[in-house]
mmCIF file of C-alpha atoms in Angstrom:
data_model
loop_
_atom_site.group_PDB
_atom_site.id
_atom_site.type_symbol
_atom_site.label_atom_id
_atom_site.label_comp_id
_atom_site.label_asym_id
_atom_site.label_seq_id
_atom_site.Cartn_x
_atom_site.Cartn_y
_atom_site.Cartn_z
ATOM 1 C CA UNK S 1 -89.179 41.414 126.535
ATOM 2 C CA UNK S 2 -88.968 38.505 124.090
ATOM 3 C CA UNK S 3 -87.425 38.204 120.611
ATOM 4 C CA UNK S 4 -89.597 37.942 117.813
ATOM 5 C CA UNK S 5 -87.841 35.130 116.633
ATOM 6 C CA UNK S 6 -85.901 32.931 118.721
ATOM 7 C CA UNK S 7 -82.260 32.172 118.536
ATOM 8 C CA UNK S 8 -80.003 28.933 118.751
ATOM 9 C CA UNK S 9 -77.646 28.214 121.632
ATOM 10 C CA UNK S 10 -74.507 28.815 119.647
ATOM 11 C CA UNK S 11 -76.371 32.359 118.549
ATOM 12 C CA UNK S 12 -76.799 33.263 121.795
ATOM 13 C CA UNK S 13 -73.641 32.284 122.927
ATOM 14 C CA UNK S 14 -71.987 34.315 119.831
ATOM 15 C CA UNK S 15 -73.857 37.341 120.532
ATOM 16 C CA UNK S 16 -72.478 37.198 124.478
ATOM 17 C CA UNK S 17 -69.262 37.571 122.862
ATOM 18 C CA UNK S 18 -70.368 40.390 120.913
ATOM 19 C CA UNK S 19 -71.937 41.999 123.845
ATOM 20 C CA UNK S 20 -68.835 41.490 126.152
ATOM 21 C CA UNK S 21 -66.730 43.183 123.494
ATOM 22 C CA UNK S 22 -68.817 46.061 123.574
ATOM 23 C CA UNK S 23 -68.661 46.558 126.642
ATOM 24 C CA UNK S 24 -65.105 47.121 126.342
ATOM 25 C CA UNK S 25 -65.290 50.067 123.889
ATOM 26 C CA UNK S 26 -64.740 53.476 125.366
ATOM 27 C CA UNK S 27 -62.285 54.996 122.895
ATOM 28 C CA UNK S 28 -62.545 54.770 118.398
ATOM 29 C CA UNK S 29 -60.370 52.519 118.524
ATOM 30 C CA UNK S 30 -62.031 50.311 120.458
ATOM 31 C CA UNK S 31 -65.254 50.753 118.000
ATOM 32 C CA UNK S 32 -62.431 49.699 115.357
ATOM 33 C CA UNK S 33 -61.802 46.539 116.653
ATOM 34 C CA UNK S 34 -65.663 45.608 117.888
ATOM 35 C CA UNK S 35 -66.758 46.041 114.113
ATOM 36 C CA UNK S 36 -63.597 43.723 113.082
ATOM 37 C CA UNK S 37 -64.070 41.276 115.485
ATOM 38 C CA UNK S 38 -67.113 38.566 115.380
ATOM 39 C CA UNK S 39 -69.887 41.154 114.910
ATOM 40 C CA UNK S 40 -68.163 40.602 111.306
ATOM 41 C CA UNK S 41 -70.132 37.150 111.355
ATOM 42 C CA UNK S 42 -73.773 38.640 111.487
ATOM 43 C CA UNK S 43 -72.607 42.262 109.958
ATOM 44 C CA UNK S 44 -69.467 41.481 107.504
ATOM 45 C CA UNK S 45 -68.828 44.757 106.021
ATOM 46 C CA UNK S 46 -65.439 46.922 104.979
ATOM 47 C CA UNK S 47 -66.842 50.290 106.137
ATOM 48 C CA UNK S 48 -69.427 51.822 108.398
ATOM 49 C CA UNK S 49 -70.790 54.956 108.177
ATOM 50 C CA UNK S 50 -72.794 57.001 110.304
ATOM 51 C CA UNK S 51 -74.756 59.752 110.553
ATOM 52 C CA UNK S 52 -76.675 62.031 112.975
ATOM 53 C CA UNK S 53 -78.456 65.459 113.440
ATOM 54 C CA UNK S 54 -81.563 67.166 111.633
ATOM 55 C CA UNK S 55 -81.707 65.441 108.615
ATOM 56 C CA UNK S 56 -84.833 67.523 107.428
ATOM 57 C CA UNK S 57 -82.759 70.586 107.663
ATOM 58 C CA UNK S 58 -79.443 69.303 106.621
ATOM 59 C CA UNK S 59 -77.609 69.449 110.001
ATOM 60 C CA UNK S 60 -75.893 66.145 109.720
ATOM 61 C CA UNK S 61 -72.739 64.934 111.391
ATOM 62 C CA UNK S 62 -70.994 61.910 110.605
ATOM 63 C CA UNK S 63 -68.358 59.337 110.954
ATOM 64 C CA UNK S 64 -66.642 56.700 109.102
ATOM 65 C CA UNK S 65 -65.052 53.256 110.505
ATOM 66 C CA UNK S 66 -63.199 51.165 107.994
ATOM 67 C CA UNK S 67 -59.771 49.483 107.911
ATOM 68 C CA UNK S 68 -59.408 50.456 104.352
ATOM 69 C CA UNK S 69 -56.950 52.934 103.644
ATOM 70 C CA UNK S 70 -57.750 56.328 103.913
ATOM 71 C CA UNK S 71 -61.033 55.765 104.163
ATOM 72 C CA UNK S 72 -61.269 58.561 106.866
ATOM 73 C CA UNK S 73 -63.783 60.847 108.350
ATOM 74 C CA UNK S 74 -61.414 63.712 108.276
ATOM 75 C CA UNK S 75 -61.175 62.649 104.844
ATOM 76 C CA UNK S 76 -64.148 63.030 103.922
ATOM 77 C CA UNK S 77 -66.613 66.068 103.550
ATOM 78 C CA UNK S 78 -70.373 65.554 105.115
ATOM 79 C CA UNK S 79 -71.526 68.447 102.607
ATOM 80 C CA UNK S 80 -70.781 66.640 99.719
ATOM 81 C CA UNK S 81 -72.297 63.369 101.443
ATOM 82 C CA UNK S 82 -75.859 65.391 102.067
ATOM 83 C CA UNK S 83 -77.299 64.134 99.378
ATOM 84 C CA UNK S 84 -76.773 60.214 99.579
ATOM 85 C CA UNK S 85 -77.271 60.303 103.724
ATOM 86 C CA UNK S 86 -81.016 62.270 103.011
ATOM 87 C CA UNK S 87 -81.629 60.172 100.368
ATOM 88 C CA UNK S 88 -80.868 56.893 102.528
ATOM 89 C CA UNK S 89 -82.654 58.181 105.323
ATOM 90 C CA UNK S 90 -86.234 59.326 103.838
ATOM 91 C CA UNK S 91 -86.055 55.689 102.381
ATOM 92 C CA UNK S 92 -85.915 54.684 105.508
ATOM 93 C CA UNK S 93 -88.520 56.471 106.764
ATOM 94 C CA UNK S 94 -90.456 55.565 103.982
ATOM 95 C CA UNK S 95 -89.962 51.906 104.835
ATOM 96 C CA UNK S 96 -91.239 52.185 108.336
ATOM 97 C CA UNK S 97 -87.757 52.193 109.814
ATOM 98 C CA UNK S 98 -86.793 48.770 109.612
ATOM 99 C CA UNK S 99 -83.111 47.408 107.608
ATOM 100 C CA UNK S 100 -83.113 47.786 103.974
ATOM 101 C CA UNK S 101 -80.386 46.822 101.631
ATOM 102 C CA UNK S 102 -79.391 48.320 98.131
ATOM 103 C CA UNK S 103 -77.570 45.757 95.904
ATOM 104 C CA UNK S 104 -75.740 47.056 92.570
ATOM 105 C CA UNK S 105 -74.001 44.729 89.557
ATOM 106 C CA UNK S 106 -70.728 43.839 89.179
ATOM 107 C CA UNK S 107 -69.831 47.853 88.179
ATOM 108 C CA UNK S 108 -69.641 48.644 92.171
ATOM 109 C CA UNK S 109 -71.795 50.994 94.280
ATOM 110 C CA UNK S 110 -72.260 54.413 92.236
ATOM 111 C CA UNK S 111 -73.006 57.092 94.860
ATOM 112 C CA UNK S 112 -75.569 58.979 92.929
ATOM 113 C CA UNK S 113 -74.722 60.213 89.323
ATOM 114 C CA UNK S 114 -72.002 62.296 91.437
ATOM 115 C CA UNK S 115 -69.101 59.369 92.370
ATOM 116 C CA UNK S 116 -67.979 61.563 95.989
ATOM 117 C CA UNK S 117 -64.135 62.596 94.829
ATOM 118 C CA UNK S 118 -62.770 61.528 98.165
ATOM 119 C CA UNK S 119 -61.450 57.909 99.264
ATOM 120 C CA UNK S 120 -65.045 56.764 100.535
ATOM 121 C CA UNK S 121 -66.221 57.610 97.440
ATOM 122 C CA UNK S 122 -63.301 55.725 95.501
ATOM 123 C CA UNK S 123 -63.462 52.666 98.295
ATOM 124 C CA UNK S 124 -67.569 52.416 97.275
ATOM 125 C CA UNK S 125 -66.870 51.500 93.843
ATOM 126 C CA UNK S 126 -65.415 48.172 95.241
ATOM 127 C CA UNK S 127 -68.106 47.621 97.426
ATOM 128 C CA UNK S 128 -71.543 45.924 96.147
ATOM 129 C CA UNK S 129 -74.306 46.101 98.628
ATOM 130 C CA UNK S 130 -75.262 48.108 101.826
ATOM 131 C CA UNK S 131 -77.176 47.643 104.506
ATOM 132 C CA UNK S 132 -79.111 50.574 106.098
ATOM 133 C CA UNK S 133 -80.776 51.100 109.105
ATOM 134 C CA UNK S 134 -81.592 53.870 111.633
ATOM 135 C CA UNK S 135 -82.660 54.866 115.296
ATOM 136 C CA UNK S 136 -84.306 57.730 116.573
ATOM 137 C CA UNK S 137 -82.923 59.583 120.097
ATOM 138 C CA UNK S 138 -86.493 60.938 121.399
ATOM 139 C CA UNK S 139 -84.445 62.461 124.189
ATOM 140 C CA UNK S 140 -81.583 63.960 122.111
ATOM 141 C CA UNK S 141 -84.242 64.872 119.350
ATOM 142 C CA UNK S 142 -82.154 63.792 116.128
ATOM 143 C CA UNK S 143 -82.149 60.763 114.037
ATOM 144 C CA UNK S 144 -78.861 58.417 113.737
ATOM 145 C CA UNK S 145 -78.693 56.609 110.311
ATOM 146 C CA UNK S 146 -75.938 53.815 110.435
ATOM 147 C CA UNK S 147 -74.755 52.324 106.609
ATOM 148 C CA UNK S 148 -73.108 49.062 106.245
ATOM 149 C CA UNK S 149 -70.979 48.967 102.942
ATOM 150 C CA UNK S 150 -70.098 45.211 101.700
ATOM 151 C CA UNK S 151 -68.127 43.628 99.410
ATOM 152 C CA UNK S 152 -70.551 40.856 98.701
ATOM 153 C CA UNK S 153 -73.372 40.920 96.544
ATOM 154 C CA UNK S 154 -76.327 40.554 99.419
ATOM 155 C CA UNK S 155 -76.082 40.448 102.773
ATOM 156 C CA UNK S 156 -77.516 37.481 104.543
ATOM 157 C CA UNK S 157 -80.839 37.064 105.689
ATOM 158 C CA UNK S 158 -79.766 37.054 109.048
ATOM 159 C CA UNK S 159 -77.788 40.099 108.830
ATOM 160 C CA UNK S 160 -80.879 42.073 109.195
ATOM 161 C CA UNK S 161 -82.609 40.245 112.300
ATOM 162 C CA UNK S 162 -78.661 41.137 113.720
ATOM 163 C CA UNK S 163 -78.830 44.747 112.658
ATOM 164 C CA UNK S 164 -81.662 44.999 114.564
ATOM 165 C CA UNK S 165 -80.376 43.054 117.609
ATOM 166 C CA UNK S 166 -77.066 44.842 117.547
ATOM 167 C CA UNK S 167 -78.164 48.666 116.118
ATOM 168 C CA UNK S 168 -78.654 49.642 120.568
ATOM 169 C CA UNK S 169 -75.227 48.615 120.945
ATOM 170 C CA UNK S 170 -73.617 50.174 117.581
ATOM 171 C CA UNK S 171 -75.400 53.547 118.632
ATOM 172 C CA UNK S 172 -74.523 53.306 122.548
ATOM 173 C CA UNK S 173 -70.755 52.457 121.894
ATOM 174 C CA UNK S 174 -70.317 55.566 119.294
ATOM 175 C CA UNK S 175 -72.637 57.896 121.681
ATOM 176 C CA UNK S 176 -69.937 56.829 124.535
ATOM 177 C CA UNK S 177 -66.714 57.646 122.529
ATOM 178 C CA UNK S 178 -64.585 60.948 121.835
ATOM 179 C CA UNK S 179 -64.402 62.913 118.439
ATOM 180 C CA UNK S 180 -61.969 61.027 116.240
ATOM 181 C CA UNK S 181 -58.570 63.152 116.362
ATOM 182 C CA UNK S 182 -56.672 63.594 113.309
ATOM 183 C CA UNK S 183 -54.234 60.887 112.238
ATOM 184 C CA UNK S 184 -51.773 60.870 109.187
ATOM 185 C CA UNK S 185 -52.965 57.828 107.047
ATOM 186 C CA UNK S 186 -50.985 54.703 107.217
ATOM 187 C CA UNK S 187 -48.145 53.768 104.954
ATOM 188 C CA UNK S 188 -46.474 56.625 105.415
ATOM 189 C CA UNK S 189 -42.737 56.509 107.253
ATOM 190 C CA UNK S 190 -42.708 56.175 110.957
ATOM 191 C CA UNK S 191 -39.809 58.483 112.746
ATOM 192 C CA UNK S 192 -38.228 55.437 115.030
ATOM 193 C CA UNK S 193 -36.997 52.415 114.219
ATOM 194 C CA UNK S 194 -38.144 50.594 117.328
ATOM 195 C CA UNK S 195 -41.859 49.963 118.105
ATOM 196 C CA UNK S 196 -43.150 52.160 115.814
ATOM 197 C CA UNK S 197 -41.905 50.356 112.572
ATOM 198 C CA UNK S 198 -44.317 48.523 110.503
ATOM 199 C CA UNK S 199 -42.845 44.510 110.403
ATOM 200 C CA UNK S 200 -42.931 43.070 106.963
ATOM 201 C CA UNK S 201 -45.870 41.484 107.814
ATOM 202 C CA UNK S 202 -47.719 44.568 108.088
ATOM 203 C CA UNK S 203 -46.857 46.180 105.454
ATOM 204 C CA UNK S 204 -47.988 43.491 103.100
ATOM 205 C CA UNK S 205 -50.790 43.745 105.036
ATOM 206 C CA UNK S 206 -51.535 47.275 104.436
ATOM 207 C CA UNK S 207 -50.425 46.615 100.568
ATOM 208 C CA UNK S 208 -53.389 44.231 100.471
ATOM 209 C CA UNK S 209 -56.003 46.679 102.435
ATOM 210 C CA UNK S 210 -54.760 48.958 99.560
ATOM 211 C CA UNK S 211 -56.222 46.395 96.846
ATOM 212 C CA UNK S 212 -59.319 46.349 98.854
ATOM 213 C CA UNK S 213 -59.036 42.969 100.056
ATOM 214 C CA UNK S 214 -61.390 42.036 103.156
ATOM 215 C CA UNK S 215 -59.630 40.708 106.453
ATOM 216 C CA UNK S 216 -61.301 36.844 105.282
ATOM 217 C CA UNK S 217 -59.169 37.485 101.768
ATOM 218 C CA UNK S 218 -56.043 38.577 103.238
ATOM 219 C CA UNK S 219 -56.257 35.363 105.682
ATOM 220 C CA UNK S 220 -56.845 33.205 102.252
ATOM 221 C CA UNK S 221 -54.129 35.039 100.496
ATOM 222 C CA UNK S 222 -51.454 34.933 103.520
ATOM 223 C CA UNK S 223 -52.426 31.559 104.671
ATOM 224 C CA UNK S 224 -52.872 32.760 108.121
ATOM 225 C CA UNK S 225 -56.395 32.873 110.219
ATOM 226 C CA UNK S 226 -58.606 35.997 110.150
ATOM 227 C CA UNK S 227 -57.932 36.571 113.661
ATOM 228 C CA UNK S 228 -53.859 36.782 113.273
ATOM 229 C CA UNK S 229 -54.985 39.568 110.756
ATOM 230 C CA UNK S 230 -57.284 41.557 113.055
ATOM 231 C CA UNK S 231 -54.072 41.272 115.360
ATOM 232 C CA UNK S 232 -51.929 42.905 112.885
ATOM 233 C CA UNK S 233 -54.135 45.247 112.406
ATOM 234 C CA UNK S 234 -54.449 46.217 116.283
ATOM 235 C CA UNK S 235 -50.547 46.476 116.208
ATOM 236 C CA UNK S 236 -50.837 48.952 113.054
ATOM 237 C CA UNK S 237 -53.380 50.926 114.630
ATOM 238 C CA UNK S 238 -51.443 50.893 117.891
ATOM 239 C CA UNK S 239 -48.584 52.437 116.180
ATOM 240 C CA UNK S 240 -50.601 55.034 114.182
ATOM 241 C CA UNK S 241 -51.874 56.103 117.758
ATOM 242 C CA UNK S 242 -48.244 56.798 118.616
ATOM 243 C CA UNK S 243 -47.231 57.921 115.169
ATOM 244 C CA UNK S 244 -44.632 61.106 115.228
ATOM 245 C CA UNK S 245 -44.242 62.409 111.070
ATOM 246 C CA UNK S 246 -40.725 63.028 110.133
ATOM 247 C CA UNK S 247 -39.445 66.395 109.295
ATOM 248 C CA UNK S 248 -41.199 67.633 106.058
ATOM 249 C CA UNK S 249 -44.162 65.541 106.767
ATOM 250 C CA UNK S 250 -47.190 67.208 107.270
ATOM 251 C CA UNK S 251 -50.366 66.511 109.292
ATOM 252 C CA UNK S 252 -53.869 67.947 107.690
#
């Protein structure tokens, strides 16, 4: 089946890569790194959220991607995001199904009059556009709704011919992987010395994440590439994975 549109060699060759990365995803992690790695080129975006179920009688799951701190689905409380994920989706309905986007001003994305008192709620009022768009599992009978949150203030024209393009692959890569377990946030101490310990690098890294900086503005601000960062990153995460909390820490 043809594209509607057709698509340059270097396009083609750049969504291989994409392709060939998902392939590779089996674990959240994994999704982690995908939606940090060049799908950031067609999608560039600080945190993903999902959500599946019944949205016409409220049974909604969800789950939230980001390398912003904290910004957690364990963190987070699906009742209190009801409202904004029913809201986003009968839009979407409304609009046939197809990508929309909701831009705000320089004040940041308000999540309804009711600002969600939880770190996705605090991260949105950084972020200044989304991108939404949605599939519908005939076999599964429920609706998946994925949001895009972004720094910038519009997404690209071609962002939404690559949502489309690359929504299949977003929804088979988090249908493939396992619940996300529990994980202490990062920044907090690490119990060994050795591998586990955050490098200075890293931390300055995750000081920066804290200000809300995008991977392409901690590249600028560090004077290294935005791939070195995405490395960092996969060594924090790595080390989260294997994180052990010291005595009088406690895991939630």
């Amino acid at each position: 089946m043809g594209l509607p549109f057709s698509l340059s060699a270097e396009q083609v060759e750049r969504y291989g890569r994409i392709i060939r990365e998902w392939m590779a995803v089996r674990r959240h992690y994994d999704l982690f790194l995908w939606l940090q790695g060049e799908i950031q080129h067609y999608l560039p975006h600080e945190i993903m959220l999902a959500a599946w179920g019944d949205f016409h009688s409220n049974l909604i799951r969800h789950d939230i991607v980001s390398a912003l701190i904290g910004v957690r689905t364990q963190h987070s409380d699906v009742s209190s995001l009801s409202p904004l994920l029913q809201g986003l989706f009968n839009r979407w309905i409304e609009l046939g199904r197809r990508p929309y986007e909701l831009s705000v001003g320089e004040t940041g994305f308000l999540l309804e009059d009711r600002a969600l008192q939880c770190p996705l709620g605090v991260a949105s009022q950084g972020m200044q556009s989304i991108l939404i768009h949605g599939i519908s599992d005939k076999r599964g009978q429920h609706d998946c709704l994925y949001i895009i949150f972004g720094s910038g203030k519009k997404f690209a024209t071609s962002s939404f011919s690559a949502f489309n393009i690359l929504l299949p692959f977003l929804d088979s890569a988090l249908g493939k992987i396992d619940p996300l377990p529990l994980h202490a946030q990062l920044g907090q101490s690490f119990s060994s010395p050795g591998n586990n310990q955050l490098t200075r690098r890293e931390t300055e890294i995750i000081n920066w994440i804290k200000e809300g900086k995008t991977t392409s503005e901690i590249a600028a601000i560090l004077g290294i590439s935005t791939f070195t960062v995405t490395d960092h990153l996969r060594s924090i995460f790595k080390k989260l994975a294997s994180y052990t909390p010291l005595a009088g820490d406690v895991r939630h």
